[in-house]
Amino acid sequence: YFFGRENLKLSNESTQKALETQQKMAKMGYGKTQIKDINLTPLNTNFLFRMDSPIKDVDDRLNETENADYWFVPVLDSEKKKIEDIVHTEAFWRYRAEKSKKDDDKISDVIAYIKEIKKDKLHGFFSKVRMNNNVEEVYNDMQKLGNSVGIVCDDNDRPSHCFIRKDLRSFLLA
């Protein structure tokens, strides 16, 4: 009888400590993980293109061995280096095969062609996020919009890092 009561007392104390710890963590924002807390991939500054860049530049860079794993091309506006779009590399190969083989065509021509053939999955499949955005909210927004890539931008919309939606899902499930 004595040992049973003693165990009950210890159990109650442990439960009370656990509840206090849980409440402290909730007040500190436990579960409010930000984008800056996950593993992000820095964007290669040599692999950012302007909207008016010739597609020959993209082709040349994609054919370099260190860029062989890239599957999307970040596109910046022509003046302020803000992220404007991302284009799947398949769009460039499709444009070359189906539309034009001219080297002086621009990335804007490729995007116009994608819109013309209604292959929206080949461009614009990204979400702009900030380092302090909540991971769960970003994941839910990307899921809703069908976006597969997140581009982390500063306050001037200049891109610095990227991640894929799968990275967020893995992080949330861990």
Backbone as JSON Lines, residues from 0, in Angstrom:
{"i":0,"aa":"Y","n":[0.83,-1.2,0.0],"ca":[0.0,0.0,0.0],"c":[0.87,1.25,0.0]}
{"i":1,"aa":"F","n":[1.9,1.28,0.83],"ca":[2.78,2.44,0.92],"c":[3.45,2.71,-0.43]}
{"i":2,"aa":"F","n":[3.97,1.63,-1.07],"ca":[4.68,1.82,-2.33],"c":[3.74,2.26,-3.45]}
{"i":3,"aa":"G","n":[2.51,1.8,-3.44],"ca":[1.54,2.21,-4.44],"c":[1.24,3.69,-4.35]}
{"i":4,"aa":"R","n":[1.08,4.17,-3.1],"ca":[0.8,5.59,-2.9],"c":[2.01,6.44,-3.31]}
{"i":5,"aa":"E","n":[3.22,5.96,-3.0],"ca":[4.43,6.68,-3.35],"c":[4.57,6.78,-4.88]}
{"i":6,"aa":"N","n":[4.31,5.7,-5.59],"ca":[4.37,5.71,-7.05],"c":[3.35,6.68,-7.64]}
{"i":7,"aa":"L","n":[2.18,6.72,-7.07],"ca":[1.15,7.63,-7.53],"c":[1.58,9.09,-7.34]}
{"i":8,"aa":"K","n":[2.23,9.36,-6.18],"ca":[2.72,10.7,-5.91],"c":[3.79,11.11,-6.93]}
{"i":9,"aa":"L","n":[4.75,10.22,-7.21],"ca":[5.8,10.5,-8.19],"c":[5.21,10.67,-9.59]}
{"i":10,"aa":"S","n":[4.24,9.87,-9.92],"ca":[3.59,9.97,-11.22],"c":[2.89,11.32,-11.39]}
{"i":11,"aa":"N","n":[2.2,11.77,-10.36],"ca":[1.53,13.07,-10.4],"c":[2.53,14.21,-10.56]}
{"i":12,"aa":"E","n":[3.65,14.14,-9.83],"ca":[4.68,15.17,-9.93],"c":[5.28,15.21,-11.35]}
{"i":13,"aa":"S","n":[5.54,14.04,-11.91],"ca":[6.11,13.98,-13.26],"c":[5.14,14.54,-14.29]}
{"i":14,"aa":"T","n":[3.88,14.21,-14.14],"ca":[2.86,14.72,-15.05],"c":[2.76,16.23,-14.94]}
{"i":15,"aa":"Q","n":[2.81,16.74,-13.74],"ca":[2.74,18.19,-13.52],"c":[3.93,18.9,-14.17]}
{"i":16,"aa":"K","n":[5.14,18.33,-14.02],"ca":[6.33,18.92,-14.64],"c":[6.22,18.9,-16.16]}
{"i":17,"aa":"A","n":[5.71,17.81,-16.71],"ca":[5.56,17.71,-18.16],"c":[4.57,18.75,-18.67]}
{"i":18,"aa":"L","n":[3.48,18.96,-17.98],"ca":[2.49,19.97,-18.38],"c":[3.08,21.37,-18.31]}
{"i":19,"aa":"E","n":[3.85,21.65,-17.26],"ca":[4.48,22.97,-17.14],"c":[5.47,23.2,-18.28]}
{"i":20,"aa":"T","n":[6.25,22.2,-18.62],"ca":[7.21,22.31,-19.72],"c":[6.48,22.55,-21.04]}
{"i":21,"aa":"Q","n":[5.4,21.81,-21.26],"ca":[4.61,21.97,-22.48],"c":[4.03,23.38,-22.59]}
{"i":22,"aa":"Q","n":[3.55,23.92,-21.48],"ca":[2.99,25.28,-21.48],"c":[4.08,26.32,-21.74]}
{"i":23,"aa":"K","n":[5.26,26.13,-21.17],"ca":[6.38,27.05,-21.44],"c":[6.74,27.06,-22.92]}
{"i":24,"aa":"M","n":[6.81,25.86,-23.5],"ca":[7.17,25.75,-24.91],"c":[6.11,26.4,-25.79]}
{"i":25,"aa":"A","n":[4.85,26.26,-25.43],"ca":[3.76,26.87,-26.21],"c":[3.88,28.39,-26.16]}
{"i":26,"aa":"K","n":[4.24,28.94,-25.0],"ca":[4.41,30.39,-24.88],"c":[5.6,30.88,-25.71]}
{"i":27,"aa":"M","n":[6.63,30.04,-25.86],"ca":[7.82,30.42,-26.61],"c":[7.61,30.29,-28.11]}
{"i":28,"aa":"G","n":[6.5,29.72,-28.54],"ca":[6.25,29.58,-29.97],"c":[6.66,28.23,-30.51]}
{"i":29,"aa":"Y","n":[6.71,27.22,-29.67],"ca":[7.02,25.86,-30.12],"c":[6.03,25.46,-31.2]}
{"i":30,"aa":"G","n":[6.52,24.92,-32.31],"ca":[5.64,24.54,-33.4],"c":[5.51,25.64,-34.44]}
{"i":31,"aa":"K","n":[6.09,26.8,-34.19],"ca":[6.04,27.92,-35.13],"c":[7.38,28.02,-35.86]}
{"i":32,"aa":"T","n":[7.77,26.94,-36.5],"ca":[9.05,26.89,-37.17],"c":[9.03,27.77,-38.42]}
{"i":33,"aa":"Q","n":[10.12,28.48,-38.62],"ca":[10.22,29.39,-39.75],"c":[11.06,28.77,-40.86]}
{"i":34,"aa":"I","n":[10.92,29.31,-42.06],"ca":[11.66,28.82,-43.22],"c":[13.16,28.83,-42.96]}
{"i":35,"aa":"K","n":[13.65,29.82,-42.24],"ca":[15.1,29.9,-41.98],"c":[15.6,28.73,-41.15]}
{"i":36,"aa":"D","n":[14.7,27.96,-40.51],"ca":[15.09,26.84,-39.67],"c":[15.26,25.53,-40.44]}
{"i":37,"aa":"I","n":[14.9,25.5,-41.72],"ca":[15.03,24.27,-42.5],"c":[16.29,24.34,-43.36]}
{"i":38,"aa":"N","n":[16.66,23.21,-43.94],"ca":[17.81,23.18,-44.86],"c":[17.39,23.79,-46.19]}
{"i":39,"aa":"L","n":[18.06,24.85,-46.56],"ca":[17.76,25.56,-47.81],"c":[18.93,25.39,-48.78]}
{"i":40,"aa":"T","n":[18.63,25.38,-50.06],"ca":[19.66,25.3,-51.08],"c":[19.93,26.7,-51.61]}
{"i":41,"aa":"P","n":[21.17,27.17,-51.48],"ca":[21.47,28.5,-52.03],"c":[21.35,28.48,-53.55]}
{"i":42,"aa":"L","n":[20.79,29.54,-54.1],"ca":[20.7,29.65,-55.55],"c":[22.07,30.01,-56.11]}
{"i":43,"aa":"N","n":[22.43,29.38,-57.19],"ca":[23.68,29.65,-57.87],"c":[23.55,30.99,-58.61]}
{"i":44,"aa":"T","n":[24.31,31.97,-58.19],"ca":[24.19,33.3,-58.8],"c":[24.6,33.3,-60.27]}
{"i":45,"aa":"N","n":[25.36,32.29,-60.71],"ca":[25.73,32.17,-62.13],"c":[24.63,31.5,-62.94]}
{"i":46,"aa":"F","n":[23.57,31.07,-62.26],"ca":[22.48,30.39,-62.96],"c":[21.16,31.13,-62.77]}
{"i":47,"aa":"L","n":[21.23,32.46,-62.71],"ca":[20.05,33.31,-62.68],"c":[20.02,34.08,-63.99]}
{"i":48,"aa":"F","n":[18.88,34.12,-64.64],"ca":[18.79,34.74,-65.95],"c":[17.76,35.85,-65.94]}
{"i":49,"aa":"R","n":[17.99,36.84,-66.79],"ca":[17.02,37.91,-66.97],"c":[16.01,37.49,-68.04]}
{"i":50,"aa":"M","n":[14.86,38.12,-68.01],"ca":[13.79,37.81,-68.96],"c":[14.25,38.02,-70.41]}
{"i":51,"aa":"D","n":[15.15,38.99,-70.61],"ca":[15.62,39.28,-71.98],"c":[16.92,38.56,-72.35]}
{"i":52,"aa":"S","n":[17.32,37.58,-71.53],"ca":[18.52,36.8,-71.84],"c":[18.26,35.89,-73.04]}
{"i":53,"aa":"P","n":[19.26,35.73,-73.9],"ca":[19.1,34.8,-75.02],"c":[19.02,33.35,-74.49]}
{"i":54,"aa":"I","n":[18.2,32.54,-75.14],"ca":[18.09,31.16,-74.65],"c":[19.37,30.38,-74.93]}
{"i":55,"aa":"K","n":[20.22,30.87,-75.8],"ca":[21.52,30.23,-76.01],"c":[22.33,30.24,-74.71]}
{"i":56,"aa":"D","n":[22.23,31.32,-73.93],"ca":[22.93,31.38,-72.63],"c":[22.44,30.28,-71.7]}
{"i":57,"aa":"V","n":[21.13,30.08,-71.69],"ca":[20.55,29.03,-70.84],"c":[21.02,27.66,-71.32]}
{"i":58,"aa":"D","n":[20.94,27.42,-72.63],"ca":[21.39,26.15,-73.19],"c":[22.85,25.88,-72.84]}
{"i":59,"aa":"D","n":[23.7,26.88,-73.01],"ca":[25.12,26.72,-72.72],"c":[25.34,26.36,-71.25]}
{"i":60,"aa":"R","n":[24.67,27.04,-70.36],"ca":[24.85,26.77,-68.93],"c":[24.27,25.42,-68.52]}
{"i":61,"aa":"L","n":[23.15,25.04,-69.14],"ca":[22.57,23.72,-68.83],"c":[23.46,22.59,-69.31]}
{"i":62,"aa":"N","n":[24.22,22.83,-70.36],"ca":[25.11,21.8,-70.9],"c":[26.42,21.68,-70.14]}
{"i":63,"aa":"E","n":[26.69,22.6,-69.23],"ca":[27.89,22.5,-68.4],"c":[27.64,21.42,-67.34]}
{"i":64,"aa":"T","n":[28.65,20.62,-67.08],"ca":[28.46,19.47,-66.18],"c":[28.06,19.86,-64.76]}
{"i":65,"aa":"E","n":[28.55,20.98,-64.25],"ca":[28.19,21.37,-62.88],"c":[26.73,21.8,-62.77]}
{"i":66,"aa":"N","n":[26.08,22.05,-63.89],"ca":[24.67,22.45,-63.88],"c":[23.75,21.33,-64.36]}
{"i":67,"aa":"A","n":[24.27,20.13,-64.47],"ca":[23.5,19.02,-65.04],"c":[22.26,18.66,-64.22]}
{"i":68,"aa":"D","n":[22.27,18.94,-62.92],"ca":[21.14,18.57,-62.06],"c":[20.04,19.61,-62.01]}
{"i":69,"aa":"Y","n":[20.24,20.76,-62.63],"ca":[19.21,21.79,-62.57],"c":[18.0,21.37,-63.41]}
{"i":70,"aa":"W","n":[16.83,21.54,-62.85],"ca":[15.61,21.2,-63.58],"c":[14.69,22.4,-63.74]}
{"i":71,"aa":"F","n":[15.07,23.53,-63.13],"ca":[14.33,24.76,-63.38],"c":[15.3,25.92,-63.51]}
{"i":72,"aa":"V","n":[14.85,26.94,-64.24],"ca":[15.68,28.11,-64.51],"c":[15.02,29.32,-63.86]}
{"i":73,"aa":"P","n":[15.67,29.94,-62.86],"ca":[15.12,31.16,-62.25],"c":[15.24,32.34,-63.22]}
{"i":74,"aa":"V","n":[14.15,33.08,-63.37],"ca":[14.13,34.21,-64.3],"c":[13.89,35.48,-63.49]}
{"i":75,"aa":"L","n":[14.78,36.45,-63.68],"ca":[14.69,37.73,-62.98],"c":[14.18,38.8,-63.93]}
{"i":76,"aa":"D","n":[13.64,39.88,-63.36],"ca":[13.26,41.0,-64.21],"c":[14.54,41.65,-64.73]}
{"i":77,"aa":"S","n":[14.42,42.48,-65.71],"ca":[15.6,43.02,-66.4],"c":[16.32,44.11,-65.62]}
{"i":78,"aa":"E","n":[15.65,44.75,-64.68],"ca":[16.26,45.9,-64.03],"c":[16.71,45.66,-62.59]}
{"i":79,"aa":"K","n":[15.83,45.21,-61.74],"ca":[16.11,45.2,-60.3],"c":[16.51,43.83,-59.75]}
{"i":80,"aa":"K","n":[16.64,42.83,-60.62],"ca":[17.04,41.49,-60.23],"c":[16.04,40.83,-59.28]}
{"i":81,"aa":"K","n":[14.76,41.15,-59.44],"ca":[13.7,40.51,-58.67],"c":[13.28,39.24,-59.37]}
{"i":82,"aa":"I","n":[12.9,38.24,-58.58],"ca":[12.43,36.99,-59.18],"c":[11.1,37.25,-59.88]}
{"i":83,"aa":"E","n":[11.0,36.83,-61.11],"ca":[9.78,37.05,-61.88],"c":[9.08,35.75,-62.24]}
{"i":84,"aa":"D","n":[9.88,34.7,-62.48],"ca":[9.3,33.44,-62.89],"c":[10.36,32.35,-62.72]}
{"i":85,"aa":"I","n":[9.94,31.11,-62.78],"ca":[10.88,30.01,-62.98],"c":[10.32,29.17,-64.1]}
{"i":86,"aa":"V","n":[11.23,28.63,-64.9],"ca":[10.83,27.87,-66.08],"c":[11.48,26.49,-66.01]}
{"i":87,"aa":"H","n":[10.68,25.46,-66.24],"ca":[11.19,24.1,-66.27],"c":[12.14,23.96,-67.46]}
{"i":88,"aa":"T","n":[13.23,23.23,-67.27],"ca":[14.2,23.08,-68.37],"c":[13.57,22.39,-69.58]}
{"i":89,"aa":"E","n":[12.57,21.56,-69.35],"ca":[11.88,20.92,-70.48],"c":[11.3,21.95,-71.45]}
{"i":90,"aa":"A","n":[10.9,23.09,-70.94],"ca":[10.32,24.13,-71.8],"c":[11.33,24.6,-72.85]}
{"i":91,"aa":"F","n":[12.59,24.68,-72.47],"ca":[13.62,25.13,-73.42],"c":[13.84,24.08,-74.51]}
{"i":92,"aa":"W","n":[13.87,22.8,-74.09],"ca":[14.07,21.74,-75.08],"c":[12.85,21.67,-76.02]}
{"i":93,"aa":"R","n":[11.67,21.82,-75.45],"ca":[10.44,21.78,-76.25],"c":[10.4,22.96,-77.23]}
{"i":94,"aa":"Y","n":[10.76,24.14,-76.75],"ca":[10.79,25.33,-77.61],"c":[11.74,25.12,-78.78]}
{"i":95,"aa":"R","n":[12.92,24.59,-78.49],"ca":[13.92,24.34,-79.54],"c":[13.41,23.31,-80.55]}
{"i":96,"aa":"A","n":[12.73,22.28,-80.08],"ca":[12.27,21.2,-80.97],"c":[11.04,21.6,-81.77]}
{"i":97,"aa":"E","n":[10.12,22.36,-81.15],"ca":[8.83,22.6,-81.78],"c":[8.66,24.0,-82.39]}
{"i":98,"aa":"K","n":[9.42,24.97,-81.91],"ca":[9.14,26.35,-82.32],"c":[10.29,26.98,-83.12]}
{"i":99,"aa":"S","n":[11.44,27.11,-82.5],"ca":[12.5,27.88,-83.13],"c":[13.87,27.37,-82.69]}
{"i":100,"aa":"K","n":[14.79,27.4,-83.6],"ca":[16.16,27.01,-83.28],"c":[17.1,28.22,-83.29]}
{"i":101,"aa":"K","n":[16.53,29.43,-83.32],"ca":[17.36,30.64,-83.36],"c":[17.99,30.89,-81.99]}
{"i":102,"aa":"D","n":[19.28,31.18,-81.98],"ca":[20.0,31.4,-80.72],"c":[19.69,32.74,-80.09]}
{"i":103,"aa":"D","n":[19.19,33.7,-80.86],"ca":[18.95,35.03,-80.3],"c":[17.53,35.17,-79.71]}
{"i":104,"aa":"D","n":[16.74,34.11,-79.74],"ca":[15.43,34.16,-79.06],"c":[15.65,34.36,-77.57]}
{"i":105,"aa":"K","n":[14.71,34.98,-76.93],"ca":[14.82,35.35,-75.51],"c":[14.02,34.39,-74.63]}
{"i":106,"aa":"I","n":[14.31,34.41,-73.35],"ca":[13.55,33.61,-72.39],"c":[12.07,34.02,-72.43]}
{"i":107,"aa":"S","n":[11.82,35.29,-72.63],"ca":[10.42,35.76,-72.72],"c":[9.69,35.09,-73.87]}
{"i":108,"aa":"D","n":[10.41,34.75,-74.96],"ca":[9.8,34.03,-76.09],"c":[9.4,32.62,-75.67]}
{"i":109,"aa":"V","n":[10.24,31.98,-74.87],"ca":[9.94,30.62,-74.38],"c":[8.69,30.65,-73.5]}
{"i":110,"aa":"I","n":[8.62,31.63,-72.6],"ca":[7.46,31.74,-71.71],"c":[6.18,32.01,-72.51]}
{"i":111,"aa":"A","n":[6.28,32.89,-73.51],"ca":[5.12,33.16,-74.37],"c":[4.68,31.89,-75.09]}
{"i":112,"aa":"Y","n":[5.63,31.1,-75.55],"ca":[5.31,29.84,-76.22],"c":[4.62,28.86,-75.28]}
{"i":113,"aa":"I","n":[5.12,28.76,-74.06],"ca":[4.5,27.87,-73.06],"c":[3.04,28.27,-72.84]}
{"i":114,"aa":"K","n":[2.81,29.55,-72.71],"ca":[1.43,30.04,-72.52],"c":[0.58,29.73,-73.75]}
{"i":115,"aa":"E","n":[1.19,29.87,-74.92],"ca":[0.47,29.63,-76.18],"c":[0.02,28.17,-76.3]}
{"i":116,"aa":"I","n":[0.89,27.23,-75.89],"ca":[0.53,25.81,-76.0],"c":[-0.15,25.29,-74.74]}
{"i":117,"aa":"K","n":[-0.38,26.2,-73.79],"ca":[-1.11,25.9,-72.55],"c":[-0.45,24.78,-71.74]}
{"i":118,"aa":"K","n":[0.84,24.9,-71.54],"ca":[1.59,23.98,-70.7],"c":[2.04,24.74,-69.45]}
{"i":119,"aa":"D","n":[1.07,25.13,-68.64],"ca":[1.36,25.97,-67.47],"c":[2.24,25.28,-66.44]}
{"i":120,"aa":"K","n":[2.31,23.97,-66.47],"ca":[3.15,23.26,-65.5],"c":[4.64,23.46,-65.79]}
{"i":121,"aa":"L","n":[4.97,24.08,-66.92],"ca":[6.37,24.3,-67.27],"c":[6.91,25.65,-66.83]}
{"i":122,"aa":"H","n":[6.06,26.47,-66.24],"ca":[6.56,27.74,-65.69],"c":[5.62,28.21,-64.58]}
{"i":123,"aa":"G","n":[6.15,29.08,-63.74],"ca":[5.32,29.71,-62.7],"c":[4.92,28.8,-61.56]}
{"i":124,"aa":"F","n":[5.59,27.69,-61.36],"ca":[5.22,26.73,-60.33],"c":[5.99,26.97,-59.03]}
{"i":125,"aa":"F","n":[6.09,28.24,-58.64],"ca":[6.87,28.56,-57.44],"c":[6.1,29.52,-56.54]}
{"i":126,"aa":"S","n":[6.52,29.54,-55.29],"ca":[5.99,30.49,-54.31],"c":[7.14,31.32,-53.79]}
{"i":127,"aa":"K","n":[6.94,32.63,-53.71],"ca":[7.92,33.52,-53.09],"c":[7.68,33.48,-51.59]}
{"i":128,"aa":"V","n":[8.72,33.27,-50.82],"ca":[8.6,33.25,-49.37],"c":[9.71,34.07,-48.75]}
{"i":129,"aa":"R","n":[9.55,34.38,-47.5],"ca":[10.57,35.11,-46.72],"c":[11.13,34.15,-45.67]}
{"i":130,"aa":"M","n":[12.3,34.46,-45.17],"ca":[12.95,33.62,-44.16],"c":[12.1,33.43,-42.91]}
{"i":131,"aa":"N","n":[11.29,34.43,-42.56],"ca":[10.52,34.34,-41.31],"c":[9.11,33.79,-41.5]}
{"i":132,"aa":"N","n":[8.77,33.3,-42.72],"ca":[7.47,32.68,-42.92],"c":[7.38,31.36,-42.17]}
{"i":133,"aa":"N","n":[6.18,31.02,-41.74],"ca":[5.92,29.78,-41.02],"c":[5.93,28.6,-42.0]}
{"i":134,"aa":"V","n":[6.66,27.54,-41.66],"ca":[6.83,26.39,-42.54],"c":[5.49,25.74,-42.88]}
{"i":135,"aa":"E","n":[4.67,25.52,-41.87],"ca":[3.39,24.84,-42.1],"c":[2.47,25.67,-43.01]}
{"i":136,"aa":"E","n":[2.43,26.98,-42.79],"ca":[1.61,27.85,-43.63],"c":[2.11,27.87,-45.07]}
{"i":137,"aa":"V","n":[3.43,27.92,-45.25],"ca":[4.0,27.91,-46.6],"c":[3.67,26.59,-47.29]}
{"i":138,"aa":"Y","n":[3.82,25.48,-46.57],"ca":[3.5,24.18,-47.15],"c":[2.04,24.11,-47.59]}
{"i":139,"aa":"N","n":[1.13,24.54,-46.72],"ca":[-0.29,24.51,-47.06],"c":[-0.61,25.4,-48.26]}
{"i":140,"aa":"D","n":[0.0,26.59,-48.32],"ca":[-0.21,27.49,-49.46],"c":[0.32,26.87,-50.76]}
{"i":141,"aa":"M","n":[1.51,26.28,-50.69],"ca":[2.08,25.67,-51.87],"c":[1.22,24.49,-52.34]}
{"i":142,"aa":"Q","n":[0.72,23.73,-51.39],"ca":[-0.15,22.59,-51.7],"c":[-1.41,23.07,-52.42]}
{"i":143,"aa":"K","n":[-2.02,24.13,-51.87],"ca":[-3.24,24.69,-52.45],"c":[-3.02,25.19,-53.88]}
{"i":144,"aa":"L","n":[-1.9,25.86,-54.1],"ca":[-1.6,26.45,-55.4],"c":[-0.99,25.46,-56.4]}
{"i":145,"aa":"G","n":[-0.57,24.31,-55.89],"ca":[0.06,23.32,-56.76],"c":[1.5,23.66,-57.1]}
{"i":146,"aa":"N","n":[2.13,24.51,-56.28],"ca":[3.52,24.91,-56.53],"c":[4.47,23.89,-55.93]}
{"i":147,"aa":"S","n":[5.53,23.59,-56.66],"ca":[6.46,22.59,-56.18],"c":[7.79,23.18,-55.7]}
{"i":148,"aa":"V","n":[8.04,24.45,-56.0],"ca":[9.3,25.09,-55.62],"c":[9.02,26.34,-54.79]}
{"i":149,"aa":"G","n":[9.8,26.52,-53.75],"ca":[9.76,27.76,-52.97],"c":[11.04,28.53,-53.21]}
{"i":150,"aa":"I","n":[10.9,29.8,-53.49],"ca":[12.06,30.68,-53.68],"c":[12.08,31.66,-52.51]}
{"i":151,"aa":"V","n":[13.15,31.62,-51.73],"ca":[13.29,32.52,-50.59],"c":[13.85,33.84,-51.1]}
{"i":152,"aa":"C","n":[13.13,34.91,-50.82],"ca":[13.52,36.24,-51.3],"c":[13.7,37.2,-50.12]}
{"i":153,"aa":"D","n":[14.5,38.23,-50.35],"ca":[14.63,39.27,-49.34],"c":[13.46,40.25,-49.5]}
{"i":154,"aa":"D","n":[13.49,41.34,-48.79],"ca":[12.39,42.31,-48.84],"c":[12.24,42.99,-50.19]}
{"i":155,"aa":"N","n":[13.29,42.91,-51.03],"ca":[13.24,43.49,-52.38],"c":[12.94,42.44,-53.45]}
{"i":156,"aa":"D","n":[12.48,41.26,-53.03],"ca":[12.17,40.13,-53.92],"c":[13.39,39.6,-54.66]}
{"i":157,"aa":"R","n":[14.57,39.82,-54.13],"ca":[15.78,39.25,-54.72],"c":[15.96,37.84,-54.15]}
{"i":158,"aa":"P","n":[16.07,36.84,-55.03],"ca":[16.14,35.44,-54.56],"c":[17.5,35.1,-53.96]}
{"i":159,"aa":"S","n":[17.48,34.24,-52.94],"ca":[18.73,33.81,-52.33],"c":[18.81,32.29,-52.18]}
{"i":160,"aa":"H","n":[17.69,31.63,-51.88],"ca":[17.67,30.19,-51.65],"c":[16.42,29.59,-52.28]}
{"i":161,"aa":"C","n":[16.42,28.27,-52.34],"ca":[15.23,27.57,-52.83],"c":[15.04,26.27,-52.05]}
{"i":162,"aa":"F","n":[13.87,25.71,-52.18],"ca":[13.54,24.41,-51.6],"c":[12.38,23.84,-52.4]}
{"i":163,"aa":"I","n":[12.13,22.56,-52.22],"ca":[10.97,21.97,-52.88],"c":[9.94,21.61,-51.81]}
{"i":164,"aa":"R","n":[8.7,21.48,-52.22],"ca":[7.61,21.22,-51.29],"c":[7.87,19.94,-50.49]}
{"i":165,"aa":"K","n":[8.49,18.96,-51.13],"ca":[8.81,17.7,-50.45],"c":[9.72,17.94,-49.24]}
{"i":166,"aa":"D","n":[10.64,18.91,-49.34],"ca":[11.51,19.25,-48.2],"c":[10.67,19.7,-47.0]}
{"i":167,"aa":"L","n":[9.66,20.51,-47.26],"ca":[8.79,21.0,-46.18],"c":[7.99,19.85,-45.57]}
{"i":168,"aa":"R","n":[7.47,18.99,-46.44],"ca":[6.68,17.85,-45.94],"c":[7.54,16.96,-45.05]}
{"i":169,"aa":"S","n":[8.76,16.67,-45.49],"ca":[9.68,15.85,-44.7],"c":[9.99,16.51,-43.36]}
{"i":170,"aa":"F","n":[10.2,17.81,-43.4],"ca":[10.5,18.56,-42.18],"c":[9.33,18.51,-41.21]}
{"i":171,"aa":"L","n":[8.12,18.68,-41.72],"ca":[6.94,18.69,-40.87],"c":[6.63,17.32,-40.28]}
{"i":172,"aa":"L","n":[6.98,16.27,-41.01],"ca":[6.71,14.91,-40.53],"c":[7.77,14.39,-39.58]}
{"i":173,"aa":"A","n":[8.92,15.06,-39.55],"ca":[10.03,14.6,-38.69],"c":[9.74,14.84,-37.22]}
